[in-house]
Amino acid sequence: MDAILEQKQKAALEAVKHVKDNFIVGLGSGSTAALAIEALGKQVKTQNLHIKGIPSSYQAFQLAVDCGIPITTLEEHPQIDVTIDGADQLTTELFLIKGGGAALAREKIVAAASKQNIIIADQNKKAAHLGANNQFVPIEVIPFALTPVKQKLCELGAKPVVREAKGKLGPILTDNGNAVIDGYFGEIANPADLAVKIKMIPGVVETGFFVGLTDIAYIGMDNTVEKIAKQRK
Ligand code: 5RP
């Protein structure tokens, strides 16, 4: 197994230990969250674990169904016991950037509905400041508003790039039918403040900043798993 995949796997296996019988579980998106979904699927099949999953994307939905995890909805269960999700970048304060897979809006809705949020990642995702290493901030935008939103993002100091689809011509469309602008801001001094400013722009649906939402992060390292825990305010 390649080293990064092994780090993701170790983090995923730590996170699923938090899932108890009869839990409602928020299912994150991306390659790391997929490993947690697969691990939970195995427990459902072989250890008689009774859970219901609320997927944060079509990717998570399809994988959960393939793995035999019963699916439920926020209508039936507006409060989730625990959500396990990945991240594109995280700091030791547990400030995150998410949305590399364009699932940021649903991921944030699921996280906000969760009593506990656990983030899993490989060691490359750690950074001293969000925006370091040319990490962009995904921003979900109603397509009608793309150009004015790009202009406002420039005024906030970003280089905005509309994310192009792969396997389809034109911009990527999210599970909600929206476009994504990747905002390159450089290192971000105050993510919470910037998140509010971006969210105020008409046409912006959601930003990839996750601030004050995460309880625990498990970061897979070569020989161990680092745990970072924070008291949510
Ligand atoms: C999807 C996400 C993912 O959790 C994030 O992009 C990390 O993905 P991966 O685990 O594949 O690196 O936010 O919108």
Short mmCIF file of C-alpha atoms and ligand atoms in Angstrom, two decimals:
data_model
loop_
_atom_site.label_atom_id
_atom_site.label_comp_id
_atom_site.label_asym_id
_atom_site.label_seq_id
_atom_site.Cartn_x
_atom_site.Cartn_y
_atom_site.Cartn_z
CA MET A 1 0.00 0.00 0.00
CA ASP A 2 1.38 3.44 -0.76
CA ALA A 3 2.43 5.53 2.25
CA ILE A 4 -0.25 8.23 1.93
CA LEU A 5 -3.02 5.69 1.48
CA GLU A 6 -1.75 3.89 4.57
CA GLN A 7 -1.87 7.17 6.55
CA LYS A 8 -5.46 7.79 5.40
CA GLN A 9 -6.42 4.22 6.29
CA LYS A 10 -4.97 4.48 9.81
CA ALA A 11 -6.80 7.75 10.45
CA ALA A 12 -10.07 6.27 9.14
CA LEU A 13 -9.79 3.24 11.41
CA GLU A 14 -9.28 5.46 14.48
CA ALA A 15 -12.31 7.56 13.58
CA VAL A 16 -14.73 4.67 13.12
CA LYS A 17 -14.04 3.59 16.72
CA HIS A 18 -16.29 6.53 17.71
CA VAL A 19 -19.29 4.99 15.95
CA LYS A 20 -21.57 3.08 18.31
CA ASP A 21 -24.58 0.82 17.73
CA ASN A 22 -27.72 2.66 16.60
CA PHE A 23 -25.82 5.82 15.72
CA ILE A 24 -26.85 8.15 12.91
CA VAL A 25 -23.58 8.77 11.06
CA GLY A 26 -22.71 11.63 8.74
CA LEU A 27 -20.75 10.22 5.80
CA GLY A 28 -18.08 12.53 4.42
CA SER A 29 -16.80 12.79 0.86
CA GLY A 30 -13.43 12.25 -0.77
CA SER A 31 -10.87 9.45 -0.81
CA THR A 32 -10.15 9.48 2.96
CA ALA A 33 -13.81 9.58 4.02
CA ALA A 34 -14.40 6.72 1.57
CA LEU A 35 -12.06 4.53 3.63
CA ALA A 36 -14.14 5.24 6.73
CA ILE A 37 -17.35 4.38 4.85
CA GLU A 38 -15.79 1.10 3.70
CA ALA A 39 -14.66 0.29 7.25
CA LEU A 40 -18.16 1.00 8.59
CA GLY A 41 -19.68 -1.14 5.84
CA LYS A 42 -17.51 -4.05 6.96
CA GLN A 43 -18.72 -3.62 10.56
CA VAL A 44 -22.34 -3.50 9.41
CA LYS A 45 -21.88 -6.76 7.51
CA THR A 46 -19.64 -8.71 9.88
CA GLN A 47 -20.16 -7.26 13.37
CA ASN A 48 -23.89 -6.68 13.27
CA LEU A 49 -23.41 -2.92 13.73
CA HIS A 50 -26.72 -1.07 13.35
CA ILE A 51 -26.23 2.41 11.98
CA LYS A 52 -27.86 4.70 9.46
CA GLY A 53 -25.79 6.98 7.26
CA ILE A 54 -26.48 10.47 5.98
CA PRO A 55 -24.26 10.97 2.91
CA SER A 56 -22.75 14.38 2.17
CA SER A 57 -22.56 13.76 -1.61
CA TYR A 58 -23.66 11.40 -4.36
CA GLN A 59 -20.19 9.82 -4.09
CA ALA A 60 -20.76 9.04 -0.40
CA PHE A 61 -24.33 7.92 -1.10
CA GLN A 62 -23.31 5.45 -3.81
CA LEU A 63 -20.41 4.06 -1.80
CA ALA A 64 -22.55 3.66 1.33
CA VAL A 65 -25.18 1.75 -0.64
CA ASP A 66 -22.46 -0.46 -2.20
CA CYS A 67 -21.08 -1.14 1.30
CA GLY A 68 -24.49 -2.08 2.71
CA ILE A 69 -24.92 0.92 5.02
CA PRO A 70 -28.61 1.83 5.41
CA ILE A 71 -29.26 5.42 4.35
CA THR A 72 -31.42 7.98 6.07
CA THR A 73 -32.07 11.70 5.62
CA LEU A 74 -31.88 14.94 7.57
CA GLU A 75 -35.67 15.06 7.37
CA GLU A 76 -35.88 11.84 9.40
CA HIS A 77 -32.85 12.58 11.57
CA PRO A 78 -32.06 16.29 11.81
CA GLN A 79 -29.49 15.52 14.49
CA ILE A 80 -26.53 13.32 13.60
CA ASP A 81 -24.50 11.50 16.29
CA VAL A 82 -21.12 11.65 14.60
CA THR A 83 -19.76 12.68 11.20
CA ILE A 84 -16.48 11.48 9.75
CA ASP A 85 -15.07 13.52 6.88
CA GLY A 86 -11.81 14.44 5.20
CA ALA A 87 -10.17 17.82 4.63
CA ASP A 88 -7.97 19.53 2.07
CA GLN A 89 -6.03 21.44 4.72
CA LEU A 90 -6.13 21.77 8.50
CA THR A 91 -4.32 23.65 11.24
CA THR A 92 -3.69 22.67 14.85
CA GLU A 93 -6.58 25.01 15.83
CA LEU A 94 -8.78 22.70 13.72
CA PHE A 95 -9.51 25.36 11.15
CA LEU A 96 -10.15 23.57 7.86
CA ILE A 97 -10.44 24.08 4.15
CA LYS A 98 -12.76 21.58 2.49
CA GLY A 99 -14.42 21.25 -0.90
CA GLY A 100 -11.69 19.74 -3.05
CA GLY A 101 -14.37 17.31 -4.21
CA ALA A 102 -16.93 20.14 -4.61
CA ALA A 103 -19.11 18.70 -1.82
CA LEU A 104 -18.53 21.60 0.60
CA ALA A 105 -22.13 22.82 0.97
CA ARG A 106 -23.63 19.45 1.88
CA GLU A 107 -20.57 18.59 3.96
CA LYS A 108 -21.09 21.74 6.00
CA ILE A 109 -24.82 21.11 6.40
CA VAL A 110 -24.08 17.60 7.67
CA ALA A 111 -21.28 18.85 9.97
CA ALA A 112 -23.50 21.58 11.44
CA ALA A 113 -26.17 18.97 12.22
CA SER A 114 -23.69 16.69 14.02
CA LYS A 115 -23.09 16.35 17.74
CA GLN A 116 -19.50 15.34 17.00
CA ASN A 117 -17.34 15.98 13.94
CA ILE A 118 -14.23 13.92 13.28
CA ILE A 119 -11.81 14.84 10.51
CA ILE A 120 -9.43 12.29 9.03
CA ALA A 121 -6.43 13.15 6.91
CA ASP A 122 -2.93 12.21 5.84
CA GLN A 123 0.02 14.23 7.10
CA ASN A 124 0.26 16.35 3.92
CA LYS A 125 -2.97 18.09 4.89
CA LYS A 126 -1.46 19.80 7.94
CA ALA A 127 -0.42 23.43 7.60
CA ALA A 128 0.56 26.24 9.95
CA HIS A 129 -1.92 28.59 8.23
CA LEU A 130 -4.85 27.96 5.93
CA GLY A 131 -4.02 28.95 2.36
CA ALA A 132 -0.36 27.90 2.70
CA ASN A 133 1.27 25.87 -0.09
CA ASN A 134 -0.99 27.46 -2.72
CA GLN A 135 -4.08 25.79 -1.20
CA PHE A 136 -7.20 27.37 -2.69
CA VAL A 137 -10.51 27.98 -0.94
CA PRO A 138 -13.43 26.33 -2.79
CA ILE A 139 -16.50 28.57 -3.00
CA GLU A 140 -19.86 27.26 -4.27
CA VAL A 141 -21.59 29.87 -6.42
CA ILE A 142 -24.92 30.12 -8.24
CA PRO A 143 -23.85 30.09 -11.93
CA PHE A 144 -25.84 33.29 -12.72
CA ALA A 145 -23.58 35.16 -10.28
CA LEU A 146 -20.17 33.86 -11.39
CA THR A 147 -18.74 37.06 -12.87
CA PRO A 148 -19.80 39.50 -10.12
CA VAL A 149 -18.66 37.02 -7.45
CA LYS A 150 -15.27 36.73 -9.17
CA GLN A 151 -14.97 40.53 -9.13
CA LYS A 152 -15.79 40.73 -5.42
CA LEU A 153 -13.31 37.95 -4.64
CA CYS A 154 -10.59 39.94 -6.45
CA GLU A 155 -11.48 42.92 -4.22
CA LEU A 156 -10.95 40.60 -1.21
CA GLY A 157 -7.45 39.80 -2.50
CA ALA A 158 -8.06 36.47 -4.22
CA LYS A 159 -7.14 35.11 -7.59
CA PRO A 160 -10.46 33.40 -8.49
CA VAL A 161 -10.47 30.40 -10.83
CA VAL A 162 -13.72 28.81 -11.99
CA ARG A 163 -13.23 25.07 -11.57
CA GLU A 164 -13.49 23.20 -14.86
CA ALA A 165 -15.16 19.80 -15.08
CA LYS A 166 -13.35 16.66 -16.15
CA GLY A 167 -15.30 14.48 -18.58
CA LYS A 168 -17.70 17.36 -19.32
CA LEU A 169 -17.16 20.64 -21.14
CA GLY A 170 -17.37 23.82 -19.09
CA PRO A 171 -17.49 24.44 -15.36
CA ILE A 172 -17.92 21.70 -12.81
CA LEU A 173 -21.45 21.53 -11.36
CA THR A 174 -21.92 20.52 -7.72
CA ASP A 175 -24.51 18.03 -6.46
CA ASN A 176 -26.66 21.15 -5.98
CA GLY A 177 -26.28 22.31 -9.61
CA ASN A 178 -23.93 25.17 -8.77
CA ALA A 179 -20.46 26.21 -9.96
CA VAL A 180 -17.29 26.31 -7.87
CA ILE A 181 -14.75 29.12 -7.76
CA ASP A 182 -11.38 28.20 -6.28
CA GLY A 183 -10.06 31.32 -4.54
CA TYR A 184 -6.28 31.61 -4.20
CA PHE A 185 -5.71 33.98 -1.27
CA GLY A 186 -2.24 32.95 -0.10
CA GLU A 187 -1.82 32.47 3.66
CA ILE A 188 -4.97 33.55 5.47
CA ALA A 189 -4.55 35.42 8.76
CA ASN A 190 -8.18 35.27 9.89
CA PRO A 191 -10.22 32.50 8.20
CA ALA A 192 -13.39 33.15 10.24
CA ASP A 193 -13.44 36.81 9.22
CA LEU A 194 -12.74 36.05 5.55
CA ALA A 195 -15.40 33.32 5.54
CA VAL A 196 -18.05 35.84 6.67
CA LYS A 197 -16.97 38.39 4.05
CA ILE A 198 -17.17 35.82 1.24
CA LYS A 199 -20.48 34.43 2.44
CA MET A 200 -21.97 37.97 2.30
CA ILE A 201 -21.40 38.20 -1.47
CA PRO A 202 -24.74 37.69 -3.25
CA GLY A 203 -24.63 34.42 -5.21
CA VAL A 204 -22.23 32.67 -2.85
CA VAL A 205 -23.87 29.52 -1.51
CA GLU A 206 -21.06 28.32 0.76
CA THR A 207 -17.34 28.58 1.41
CA GLY A 208 -14.90 25.76 2.07
CA PHE A 209 -13.84 27.27 5.41
CA PHE A 210 -14.85 25.04 8.33
CA VAL A 211 -14.11 27.00 11.49
CA GLY A 212 -15.32 25.93 14.93
CA LEU A 213 -17.04 22.82 13.61
CA THR A 214 -14.49 20.09 14.31
CA ASP A 215 -14.08 18.19 17.59
CA ILE A 216 -11.32 15.75 16.73
CA ALA A 217 -8.86 15.29 13.88
CA TYR A 218 -6.96 12.07 13.31
CA ILE A 219 -3.92 12.60 11.13
CA GLY A 220 -2.21 9.51 9.81
CA MET A 221 1.57 9.67 10.07
CA ASP A 222 4.15 7.07 9.00
CA ASN A 223 4.21 5.16 12.29
CA THR A 224 1.38 6.62 14.31
CA VAL A 225 -1.87 8.57 14.23
CA GLU A 226 -1.81 12.10 15.64
CA LYS A 227 -4.95 13.14 17.50
CA ILE A 228 -5.94 16.80 17.82
CA ALA A 229 -9.00 17.48 19.97
CA LYS A 230 -10.70 20.81 20.61
CA GLN A 231 -13.55 21.98 22.77
CA ARG A 232 -16.14 23.38 20.37
CA LYS A 233 -17.36 26.84 21.40
C1 5RP B 1 -14.75 17.02 -0.66
C2 5RP B 1 -13.87 17.27 0.51
C3 5RP B 1 -12.90 16.20 0.85
O1 5RP B 1 -13.14 15.76 2.15
C4 5RP B 1 -11.51 16.79 0.72
O2 5RP B 1 -11.35 17.26 -0.62
C5 5RP B 1 -10.43 15.75 1.03
O3 5RP B 1 -10.45 14.73 0.07
P1 5RP B 1 -9.41 13.55 0.09
O4 5RP B 1 -9.65 12.77 1.32
O5 5RP B 1 -9.69 12.79 -1.18
O6 5RP B 1 -8.02 14.17 0.06
O7 5RP B 1 -13.92 18.28 1.17
O8 5RP B 1 -15.51 18.16 -0.98
#
